[in-house]
Amino acid sequence: MLWSLLKILVFVAIIGLLAMGAGFLMESSGGVQITVAGTEYTLGPLQSAIALGVLVFAVWLFFKLLTLLVATLKFLNGDETALSRYFDRSREKRGYQALADGLMALASGEGRVAMTKANKAEKLLNKPELTNLLVAQAAEMTGDTKKASETYKKLVANNSTRFVGVRGIMKQKLSEGDDETALKLAEKALAIKPRHEETQDVLLNLQTRAQDWAGARSTLNSKLKAGYLPRDVFKRRDAVLALSEAKDILDETASVEQQEHAIEANRLSPDLVPAAAMAARAYIEKGKPRAAAKILKKAWEAQPHPDLAHAFAEAVPDETPEQRIKRFTALTRIHPDNMETRLILAELNIVAEDFPEARRALGDVVEKQGDARAYTLMAAIERGEGASDAVVQGWLAKALNAPRGPQWVCDNCHDIQAEWAPICQNCGSFDTLSWQTPQTPEIASVTGVHMLPLIVGALEDQSEPEAVEEAEEPEDTATEDVIEVHAEPATTEEVRQN
Ligand SMILES: [Zn+2]
């Protein structure tokens, strides 16, 4: 405050003095008299002011030339950078201008211009950590991967730009499809910058693709610690990884570890169906069927699923069909109207040979959302109730042509997969499989339509019951449907073999 006041006062004083000087010059009639080499010059007031200006410029030029002279003398004395230092200032200015132009060219998508400017800036500035970045980017833009890779290697050599270099090479390896090297580079990059989110994601993706579940879990953990992941998302993904870890242990001696992983996965995410089924089986093996039932009930609450029902059945393997139906009420009363619940109930009743009850359990499922499984069960019920072969075959033919019902579908690419897996086999995304009815009709059913006349024709000829199988053999996709039919309860099998 005081300082600025002082500055203003000094400014006012200078202006005042200048005005006074100007006034004095205007009033003085004689002007300034200068004697040079015996000759006397008399300058008018304005001329004096101009002469002063010229004098100031001459002094500035003199000092400028003097420094150049000193630099030249030093250069002659052996100081080789003395002259270049003298010109460095303007050089630096042009260098930064080239760098700025290069960045601008890069931003406007002119890779070649950016490259030229980068080269110019490199010559003028001699600051490789700055210009190499620009060169690498420009090379990437023009598609000169060789130049880009060379430049990234230069960046790796410098401490301050090592991360950028490693990341650049990592991206190149990724686009080349060399996942193994990319993974090592991602690890290296993360060691330099442990909280770098993008690298964490890349590493996680590569680790899951390489099925390095333990490594992926540790990366996931560092994502949580860095605050990039909500805790519930972390829990779900960690569960998926723990489950994958359990699934991968095939060694018989490691079954205890496998069980622990499955139980942990279920604890982390109780509604993850494959984890619940696997954890339940682990408890059954440990001789704890109650704990298994508890897990399965909880998962069934979230989503009824055939795997859960199968694991539930395994808990007491040697019960009678009637006992099993009774025990299953613990499960089936949770979502009584769910399609899966009704199909399971029908299946259980068919095994118990209580066909009217099975039909009642199915209810309007067949009319409303009939799929291959429901129609196959209907065939079994008709067969059990003593309907004619034509009726039974009619249901089976319908099953062949029907959609397959809910399956593991990738939320990302809508690919249908036979078994749950942590990674989509089609698009490689992580934890995207969910149990749902596919939106697009399956290709298999198209083949089914073509096969129908053949099958029905063969069925009419009762003397050759094996003809069905023979007729289907040439078509791979159709055989899949047959497998589906065979996979249904034993009664279906009896129907076919009749
Ligand atoms: Zn997918």
Coordinates of C-alpha atoms and ligand atoms in Angstrom, one line a residue:
M1 CA 0.0 0.0 0.0
L2 CA 2.7 2.4 1.2
W3 CA 4.9 1.2 -1.6
S4 CA 2.3 1.9 -4.4
L5 CA 1.7 5.4 -2.9
L6 CA 5.4 6.0 -3.0
K7 CA 5.5 4.9 -6.7
I8 CA 2.6 7.2 -7.6
L9 CA 4.4 10.1 -5.8
V10 CA 7.6 9.4 -7.7
F11 CA 5.7 9.2 -11.0
V12 CA 4.0 12.5 -10.4
A13 CA 7.4 14.1 -9.4
I14 CA 9.0 12.8 -12.7
I15 CA 6.2 14.2 -14.8
G16 CA 6.4 17.5 -13.0
L17 CA 10.2 17.7 -13.6
L18 CA 9.8 16.8 -17.3
A19 CA 7.1 19.5 -17.7
M20 CA 9.3 22.0 -16.0
G21 CA 12.2 21.0 -18.2
A22 CA 10.1 21.2 -21.3
G23 CA 8.8 24.6 -20.2
F24 CA 12.4 25.8 -19.6
L25 CA 13.4 24.6 -23.0
M26 CA 10.5 26.3 -24.8
E27 CA 11.2 29.6 -22.9
S28 CA 14.9 29.7 -23.4
S29 CA 15.6 31.6 -26.5
G30 CA 19.2 30.5 -27.0
G31 CA 18.8 26.8 -26.8
V32 CA 21.7 24.5 -26.0
Q33 CA 25.1 25.5 -27.3
I34 CA 27.6 22.6 -28.1
T35 CA 31.1 23.2 -29.2
V36 CA 32.6 20.3 -31.2
A37 CA 36.1 20.7 -32.6
G38 CA 36.1 24.5 -32.4
T39 CA 32.7 24.8 -34.2
E40 CA 29.8 26.0 -32.1
Y41 CA 26.3 24.5 -32.7
T42 CA 23.2 26.1 -31.3
L43 CA 20.3 23.8 -31.0
G44 CA 16.7 24.9 -30.6
P45 CA 14.6 23.4 -27.8
L46 CA 12.9 20.7 -29.9
Q47 CA 16.2 19.8 -31.6
S48 CA 17.8 19.4 -28.2
A49 CA 15.1 16.9 -27.1
I50 CA 15.6 14.9 -30.4
A51 CA 19.4 15.0 -29.9
L52 CA 18.9 13.5 -26.4
G53 CA 16.9 10.6 -27.8
V54 CA 19.5 9.9 -30.4
L55 CA 22.2 10.0 -27.8
V56 CA 20.4 7.4 -25.6
F57 CA 20.0 5.0 -28.6
A58 CA 23.7 5.5 -29.5
V59 CA 24.7 4.5 -25.9
W60 CA 22.4 1.4 -26.0
L61 CA 23.9 0.4 -29.4
F62 CA 27.4 0.9 -28.1
F63 CA 26.8 -1.4 -25.1
K64 CA 25.2 -4.0 -27.3
L65 CA 28.1 -4.0 -29.6
L66 CA 30.5 -4.0 -26.7
T67 CA 29.0 -7.2 -25.3
L68 CA 29.1 -8.8 -28.8
L69 CA 32.8 -7.8 -28.9
V70 CA 33.4 -9.3 -25.5
A71 CA 31.7 -12.5 -26.6
T72 CA 33.7 -12.6 -29.8
L73 CA 36.9 -12.1 -27.8
K74 CA 35.9 -14.9 -25.4
F75 CA 35.1 -17.1 -28.3
L76 CA 38.5 -16.4 -29.8
N77 CA 40.1 -17.3 -26.4
G78 CA 38.5 -20.7 -26.6
D79 CA 35.1 -20.3 -24.9
E80 CA 33.1 -22.1 -27.7
T81 CA 29.6 -21.4 -26.3
A82 CA 30.2 -17.7 -25.7
L83 CA 28.9 -16.6 -29.2
S84 CA 26.0 -19.1 -29.2
R85 CA 25.0 -17.9 -25.8
Y86 CA 24.9 -14.4 -27.2
F87 CA 22.4 -15.5 -29.9
D88 CA 20.6 -18.0 -27.6
R89 CA 17.9 -15.7 -26.5
S90 CA 16.3 -15.2 -29.9
R91 CA 17.0 -18.9 -30.7
E92 CA 15.0 -19.9 -27.6
K93 CA 12.2 -17.6 -28.5
R94 CA 11.9 -19.2 -32.0
G95 CA 12.2 -22.6 -30.4
Y96 CA 9.3 -22.1 -28.1
Q97 CA 7.3 -20.6 -31.0
A98 CA 7.9 -23.8 -33.0
L99 CA 6.9 -25.9 -30.1
A100 CA 3.7 -23.9 -29.7
D101 CA 3.0 -24.2 -33.4
G102 CA 3.6 -27.9 -33.2
L103 CA 1.1 -28.4 -30.3
M104 CA -1.4 -26.3 -32.2
A105 CA -0.9 -28.5 -35.3
L106 CA -1.3 -31.6 -33.2
A107 CA -4.6 -30.3 -31.7
S108 CA -5.9 -29.6 -35.2
G109 CA -5.0 -33.0 -36.4
E110 CA -2.1 -32.0 -38.7
G111 CA 0.4 -34.8 -37.9
R112 CA 2.9 -33.9 -40.6
V113 CA 3.0 -30.2 -39.7
A114 CA 3.4 -31.1 -36.0
M115 CA 6.3 -33.4 -36.9
T116 CA 8.1 -30.6 -38.8
K117 CA 7.6 -28.1 -36.0
A118 CA 8.7 -30.7 -33.5
N119 CA 11.9 -31.2 -35.4
K120 CA 12.5 -27.5 -35.6
A121 CA 11.8 -27.0 -31.9
E122 CA 14.2 -29.8 -31.1
K123 CA 17.0 -28.2 -33.0
L124 CA 16.4 -24.7 -31.5
L125 CA 15.6 -25.7 -27.9
N126 CA 17.6 -28.8 -27.3
K127 CA 15.1 -29.9 -24.7
P128 CA 14.4 -33.5 -25.6
E129 CA 12.0 -34.1 -22.7
L130 CA 9.6 -31.5 -24.2
T131 CA 10.1 -32.0 -28.0
N132 CA 10.2 -35.8 -27.8
L133 CA 6.7 -35.8 -26.5
L134 CA 5.5 -33.8 -29.4
V135 CA 7.5 -36.0 -31.9
A136 CA 6.0 -39.2 -30.4
Q137 CA 2.4 -37.8 -30.6
A138 CA 2.9 -36.5 -34.1
A139 CA 4.4 -39.9 -35.2
E140 CA 1.4 -41.7 -33.8
M141 CA -0.9 -39.4 -35.6
T142 CA 0.8 -39.9 -39.0
G143 CA 0.9 -43.6 -38.3
D144 CA 4.7 -43.8 -38.2
T145 CA 4.8 -46.4 -35.4
K146 CA 8.5 -47.0 -35.8
K147 CA 9.4 -43.4 -35.2
A148 CA 6.9 -43.2 -32.3
S149 CA 8.4 -46.3 -30.7
E150 CA 12.0 -44.9 -31.1
T151 CA 10.9 -41.7 -29.4
Y152 CA 9.1 -43.5 -26.5
K153 CA 12.3 -45.4 -25.9
K154 CA 14.2 -42.0 -25.6
L155 CA 11.5 -40.9 -23.2
V156 CA 12.0 -44.0 -21.0
A157 CA 15.7 -43.1 -20.7
N158 CA 14.9 -39.8 -19.0
N159 CA 13.8 -39.9 -15.4
S160 CA 11.1 -37.2 -15.6
T161 CA 9.5 -38.7 -18.8
R162 CA 9.9 -42.4 -18.0
F163 CA 6.2 -42.9 -17.2
V164 CA 5.1 -41.3 -20.5
G165 CA 7.5 -43.5 -22.4
V166 CA 6.5 -46.7 -20.8
R167 CA 2.8 -45.9 -21.2
G168 CA 3.4 -45.1 -24.9
I169 CA 5.1 -48.4 -25.6
M170 CA 2.5 -50.2 -23.6
K171 CA -0.3 -48.8 -25.8
Q172 CA 1.6 -49.8 -28.9
K173 CA 2.0 -53.4 -27.6
L174 CA -1.7 -53.4 -26.8
S175 CA -2.7 -52.4 -30.3
E176 CA -0.3 -55.0 -31.7
G177 CA -2.0 -57.6 -29.5
D178 CA 1.1 -58.4 -27.6
D179 CA -0.7 -58.7 -24.3
E180 CA 2.1 -60.4 -22.5
T181 CA 4.6 -57.5 -23.0
A182 CA 1.8 -55.0 -22.4
L183 CA 1.1 -56.6 -19.0
K184 CA 4.7 -56.3 -17.9
L185 CA 4.8 -52.7 -19.1
A186 CA 1.6 -51.8 -17.3
E187 CA 3.1 -53.3 -14.1
K188 CA 6.2 -51.2 -14.7
A189 CA 4.2 -48.0 -15.3
L190 CA 2.1 -48.6 -12.2
A191 CA 5.3 -49.0 -10.1
I192 CA 6.2 -45.4 -11.2
K193 CA 2.6 -44.0 -10.7
P194 CA 0.6 -46.3 -8.4
R195 CA -2.5 -44.2 -8.6
H196 CA -2.8 -43.8 -12.3
E197 CA -6.3 -44.9 -13.0
E198 CA -6.1 -45.7 -16.7
T199 CA -3.0 -47.9 -16.2
Q200 CA -4.8 -49.7 -13.4
D201 CA -7.7 -50.4 -15.7
V202 CA -5.4 -51.7 -18.4
L203 CA -3.5 -53.9 -16.0
L204 CA -6.7 -55.3 -14.5
N205 CA -8.1 -56.0 -18.0
L206 CA -4.8 -57.8 -19.0
Q207 CA -4.6 -59.7 -15.8
T208 CA -8.2 -61.0 -16.1
R209 CA -7.6 -61.9 -19.7
A210 CA -4.4 -63.8 -18.7
Q211 CA -6.4 -65.4 -15.9
D212 CA -4.0 -64.0 -13.3
W213 CA -6.8 -63.8 -10.7
A214 CA -4.6 -63.1 -7.7
G215 CA -2.8 -60.3 -9.5
A216 CA -6.2 -58.9 -10.7
R217 CA -7.5 -58.9 -7.1
S218 CA -4.4 -56.9 -5.9
T219 CA -4.9 -54.4 -8.7
L220 CA -8.6 -54.1 -7.8
N221 CA -7.6 -53.5 -4.3
S222 CA -5.3 -50.6 -5.3
K223 CA -8.1 -49.1 -7.3
L224 CA -10.3 -49.2 -4.2
K225 CA -7.5 -47.6 -2.1
A226 CA -7.0 -44.9 -4.7
G227 CA -10.7 -44.1 -4.4
Y228 CA -11.6 -44.9 -8.0
L229 CA -14.1 -47.6 -7.2
P230 CA -17.2 -47.6 -5.0
R231 CA -17.1 -50.2 -2.3
D232 CA -20.1 -52.2 -3.6
V233 CA -18.7 -52.4 -7.1
F234 CA -15.3 -53.5 -5.6
K235 CA -17.1 -56.2 -3.6
R236 CA -18.9 -57.6 -6.6
R237 CA -15.8 -57.6 -8.8
D238 CA -13.6 -59.1 -6.0
A239 CA -16.2 -61.8 -5.6
V240 CA -16.1 -62.6 -9.3
L241 CA -12.3 -62.8 -9.1
A242 CA -12.4 -64.9 -6.0
L243 CA -14.8 -67.2 -7.8
S244 CA -12.6 -67.4 -10.9
E245 CA -9.7 -68.3 -8.6
A246 CA -11.8 -71.1 -7.1
K247 CA -12.9 -72.3 -10.6
D248 CA -9.3 -72.4 -11.8
I249 CA -8.0 -74.7 -9.1
L250 CA -8.4 -78.1 -10.7
D251 CA -5.8 -79.9 -8.6
E252 CA -7.5 -82.4 -6.2
T253 CA -5.2 -81.5 -3.3
A254 CA -6.1 -77.9 -3.6
S255 CA -9.8 -78.5 -3.0
V256 CA -9.7 -76.9 0.5
E257 CA -8.3 -73.7 -1.0
Q258 CA -10.9 -73.8 -3.8
Q259 CA -13.7 -74.2 -1.2
E260 CA -12.4 -71.2 0.8
H261 CA -12.3 -69.1 -2.4
A262 CA -15.8 -70.1 -3.3
I263 CA -17.1 -69.4 0.2
E264 CA -15.3 -66.0 0.2
A265 CA -16.8 -65.1 -3.2
N266 CA -20.2 -65.9 -1.9
R267 CA -19.7 -63.9 1.2
L268 CA -18.6 -60.9 -0.9
S269 CA -21.5 -61.1 -3.3
P270 CA -24.3 -63.4 -2.0
D271 CA -26.4 -63.0 -5.2
L272 CA -23.7 -64.1 -7.6
V273 CA -25.3 -67.4 -8.7
P274 CA -22.2 -69.4 -9.6
A275 CA -20.5 -68.4 -6.4
A276 CA -23.5 -69.4 -4.3
A277 CA -23.8 -72.8 -6.1
M278 CA -20.0 -73.4 -5.7
A279 CA -19.9 -72.3 -2.0
A280 CA -23.0 -74.5 -1.3
R281 CA -21.2 -77.5 -2.8
A282 CA -18.1 -76.7 -0.7
Y283 CA -20.3 -76.7 2.4
I284 CA -21.9 -80.0 1.4
E285 CA -18.5 -81.5 0.9
K286 CA -17.6 -80.3 4.4
G287 CA -20.7 -82.0 5.8
K288 CA -22.6 -78.8 6.5
P289 CA -25.8 -79.1 4.4
R290 CA -27.6 -76.5 6.6
A291 CA -25.0 -73.9 5.7
A292 CA -25.3 -74.8 2.1
A293 CA -29.1 -74.5 2.1
K294 CA -28.9 -71.1 3.8
I295 CA -26.6 -69.8 1.0
L296 CA -28.8 -71.2 -1.7
K297 CA -32.0 -69.7 -0.2
K298 CA -30.4 -66.3 -0.1
A299 CA -29.2 -66.5 -3.7
W300 CA -32.6 -67.9 -4.8
E301 CA -34.2 -64.8 -3.2
A302 CA -32.1 -62.6 -5.5
Q303 CA -32.6 -64.8 -8.6
P304 CA -34.0 -68.3 -9.0
H305 CA -31.6 -70.3 -11.1
P306 CA -31.4 -74.0 -12.1
D307 CA -27.8 -74.3 -10.8
L308 CA -29.0 -73.3 -7.3
A309 CA -31.7 -75.9 -7.5
H310 CA -29.3 -78.6 -8.6
A311 CA -26.9 -77.7 -5.7
F312 CA -29.9 -77.8 -3.3
A313 CA -30.8 -81.3 -4.5
E314 CA -27.2 -82.4 -4.0
A315 CA -27.4 -81.5 -0.3
V316 CA -29.4 -84.7 0.4
P317 CA -28.6 -87.1 -2.4
D318 CA -30.4 -90.2 -1.1
E319 CA -33.9 -89.0 -0.3
T320 CA -37.1 -90.2 -2.0
P321 CA -38.8 -88.0 -4.7
E322 CA -41.6 -87.1 -2.2
Q323 CA -39.0 -86.1 0.5
R324 CA -37.3 -84.0 -2.0
I325 CA -40.4 -82.1 -3.0
K326 CA -41.1 -81.5 0.6
R327 CA -37.6 -80.2 1.3
F328 CA -37.7 -78.0 -1.8
T329 CA -40.6 -76.0 -0.4
A330 CA -38.0 -74.0 1.5
L331 CA -36.8 -72.8 -1.9
T332 CA -40.0 -72.9 -4.0
R333 CA -42.0 -70.8 -1.6
I334 CA -39.7 -67.8 -2.0
H335 CA -40.8 -66.9 -5.5
P336 CA -43.8 -69.1 -6.2
D337 CA -44.7 -67.4 -9.5
N338 CA -41.3 -67.3 -10.9
M339 CA -40.9 -69.4 -14.1
E340 CA -37.8 -71.2 -12.7
T341 CA -39.7 -72.1 -9.5
R342 CA -42.6 -73.6 -11.5
L343 CA -40.3 -75.5 -13.9
I344 CA -38.4 -77.0 -10.9
L345 CA -41.6 -77.9 -9.2
A346 CA -42.9 -79.6 -12.4
E347 CA -39.6 -81.4 -12.8
L348 CA -39.7 -82.7 -9.2
N349 CA -43.3 -83.9 -9.6
I350 CA -42.5 -85.7 -12.8
V351 CA -39.7 -87.6 -11.0
A352 CA -42.2 -88.4 -8.3
E353 CA -44.7 -89.5 -11.0
D354 CA -47.3 -87.1 -9.8
F355 CA -48.2 -85.9 -13.3
P356 CA -51.4 -83.9 -12.5
E357 CA -49.4 -81.9 -9.8
A358 CA -46.6 -81.3 -12.3
R359 CA -49.2 -80.0 -14.8
R360 CA -50.6 -77.7 -12.1
A361 CA -47.1 -76.5 -11.2
L362 CA -46.4 -75.5 -14.9
G363 CA -49.8 -73.8 -15.1
D364 CA -49.9 -71.2 -17.9
V365 CA -46.2 -71.1 -18.4
V366 CA -46.6 -73.2 -21.5
E367 CA -49.1 -70.8 -23.1
K368 CA -47.5 -67.6 -21.9
Q369 CA -43.8 -68.0 -22.1
G370 CA -43.2 -71.5 -23.4
D371 CA -39.6 -72.4 -24.0
A372 CA -37.8 -75.6 -24.9
R373 CA -37.7 -76.7 -21.3
A374 CA -41.3 -76.1 -20.6
Y375 CA -42.4 -78.0 -23.8
T376 CA -40.1 -80.9 -22.9
L377 CA -41.6 -81.1 -19.5
M378 CA -45.1 -81.1 -21.1
A379 CA -44.1 -84.0 -23.3
A380 CA -43.0 -85.9 -20.2
I381 CA -46.3 -85.1 -18.4
E382 CA -48.4 -86.2 -21.4
R383 CA -46.3 -89.4 -21.6
G384 CA -46.8 -90.1 -17.9
E385 CA -50.5 -89.5 -18.1
G386 CA -50.7 -92.1 -21.0
A387 CA -51.3 -89.7 -23.9
S388 CA -50.7 -91.0 -27.5
D389 CA -47.3 -91.0 -29.0
A390 CA -48.4 -88.4 -31.5
V391 CA -49.2 -85.9 -28.7
V392 CA -45.9 -86.5 -27.0
Q393 CA -44.0 -86.2 -30.2
G394 CA -45.9 -83.0 -30.9
W395 CA -44.6 -81.4 -27.7
L396 CA -41.1 -82.5 -28.4
A397 CA -41.2 -81.1 -31.9
K398 CA -42.5 -77.8 -30.4
A399 CA -39.6 -77.9 -27.9
L400 CA -37.1 -78.2 -30.8
N401 CA -38.5 -75.1 -32.4
A402 CA -38.9 -73.0 -29.2
P403 CA -36.5 -70.5 -27.8
R404 CA -34.1 -71.9 -25.2
G405 CA -35.2 -69.7 -22.3
P406 CA -32.9 -67.7 -20.0
Q407 CA -29.2 -68.2 -20.5
W408 CA -25.9 -66.5 -19.6
V409 CA -25.9 -63.5 -21.9
C410 CA -23.2 -60.8 -22.2
D411 CA -24.7 -57.4 -21.4
N412 CA -22.0 -55.8 -23.6
C413 CA -22.2 -57.8 -26.8
H414 CA -25.3 -59.9 -26.2
D415 CA -23.4 -63.1 -26.9
I416 CA -24.9 -66.2 -25.4
Q417 CA -22.6 -68.5 -23.4
A418 CA -23.2 -72.0 -22.2
E419 CA -21.4 -71.5 -18.9
W420 CA -20.8 -68.6 -16.6
A421 CA -17.3 -67.1 -16.8
P422 CA -15.7 -64.0 -15.4
I423 CA -14.9 -62.8 -18.9
C424 CA -17.1 -62.7 -22.0
Q425 CA -15.5 -65.2 -24.5
N426 CA -16.7 -63.0 -27.4
C427 CA -15.9 -59.4 -26.4
G428 CA -13.5 -60.0 -23.5
S429 CA -15.3 -57.7 -21.1
F430 CA -15.2 -58.4 -17.4
D431 CA -18.2 -59.4 -15.3
T432 CA -20.9 -58.8 -18.0
L433 CA -22.6 -62.2 -18.1
S434 CA -26.1 -62.1 -16.6
W435 CA -28.9 -64.7 -16.6
Q436 CA -31.6 -63.6 -18.9
T437 CA -33.7 -64.5 -21.9
P438 CA -31.7 -63.5 -25.1
Q439 CA -33.3 -60.8 -27.1
T440 CA -32.3 -62.2 -30.4
P441 CA -33.7 -65.5 -31.4
E442 CA -31.0 -68.2 -31.5
I443 CA -29.7 -69.5 -34.8
A444 CA -30.3 -73.1 -33.6
S445 CA -34.0 -72.6 -33.8
V446 CA -33.8 -71.7 -37.5
T447 CA -32.2 -75.0 -38.2
G448 CA -34.8 -76.6 -36.0
V449 CA -37.5 -75.3 -38.4
H450 CA -35.8 -76.8 -41.4
M451 CA -35.3 -80.1 -39.6
L452 CA -38.9 -80.3 -38.4
P453 CA -40.5 -82.0 -41.5
L454 CA -37.7 -84.6 -41.5
I455 CA -38.2 -85.4 -37.8
V456 CA -42.0 -85.5 -37.9
G457 CA -41.9 -87.6 -41.0
A458 CA -39.5 -90.0 -39.3
L459 CA -41.6 -90.1 -36.2
E460 CA -44.7 -91.1 -38.2
D461 CA -42.8 -94.2 -39.3
Q462 CA -43.1 -96.1 -35.9
S463 CA -41.1 -99.1 -37.2
E464 CA -37.9 -97.1 -37.2
P465 CA -37.6 -95.2 -33.9
E466 CA -33.8 -94.6 -34.3
A467 CA -34.5 -92.5 -37.5
V468 CA -34.8 -89.3 -35.4
E469 CA -31.2 -89.4 -34.3
E470 CA -29.9 -90.4 -37.7
A471 CA -31.8 -87.7 -39.5
E472 CA -30.3 -85.0 -37.2
E473 CA -26.7 -86.1 -37.2
P474 CA -25.5 -84.1 -40.3
E475 CA -26.5 -80.8 -38.7
D476 CA -24.3 -79.7 -35.9
T477 CA -26.6 -77.0 -34.6
A478 CA -29.6 -79.3 -34.6
T479 CA -27.6 -81.8 -32.5
E480 CA -27.3 -79.1 -29.9
D481 CA -31.1 -79.1 -29.5
V482 CA -31.1 -82.9 -29.1
I483 CA -28.5 -82.6 -26.4
E484 CA -30.7 -80.1 -24.7
V485 CA -33.6 -82.5 -24.9
H486 CA -31.5 -85.3 -23.5
A487 CA -30.4 -83.2 -20.6
E488 CA -33.9 -83.0 -19.3
P489 CA -35.1 -85.4 -16.6
A490 CA -34.9 -89.1 -17.1
T491 CA -38.6 -89.3 -18.1
T492 CA -37.8 -87.4 -21.3
E493 CA -35.2 -90.0 -22.1
E494 CA -37.9 -92.8 -21.7
V495 CA -40.2 -90.9 -24.0
R496 CA -37.6 -90.8 -26.8
Q497 CA -36.6 -94.4 -26.5
N498 CA -40.1 -95.7 -26.7
Ligands
ZN1 ZN -19.4 -59.9 -24.6

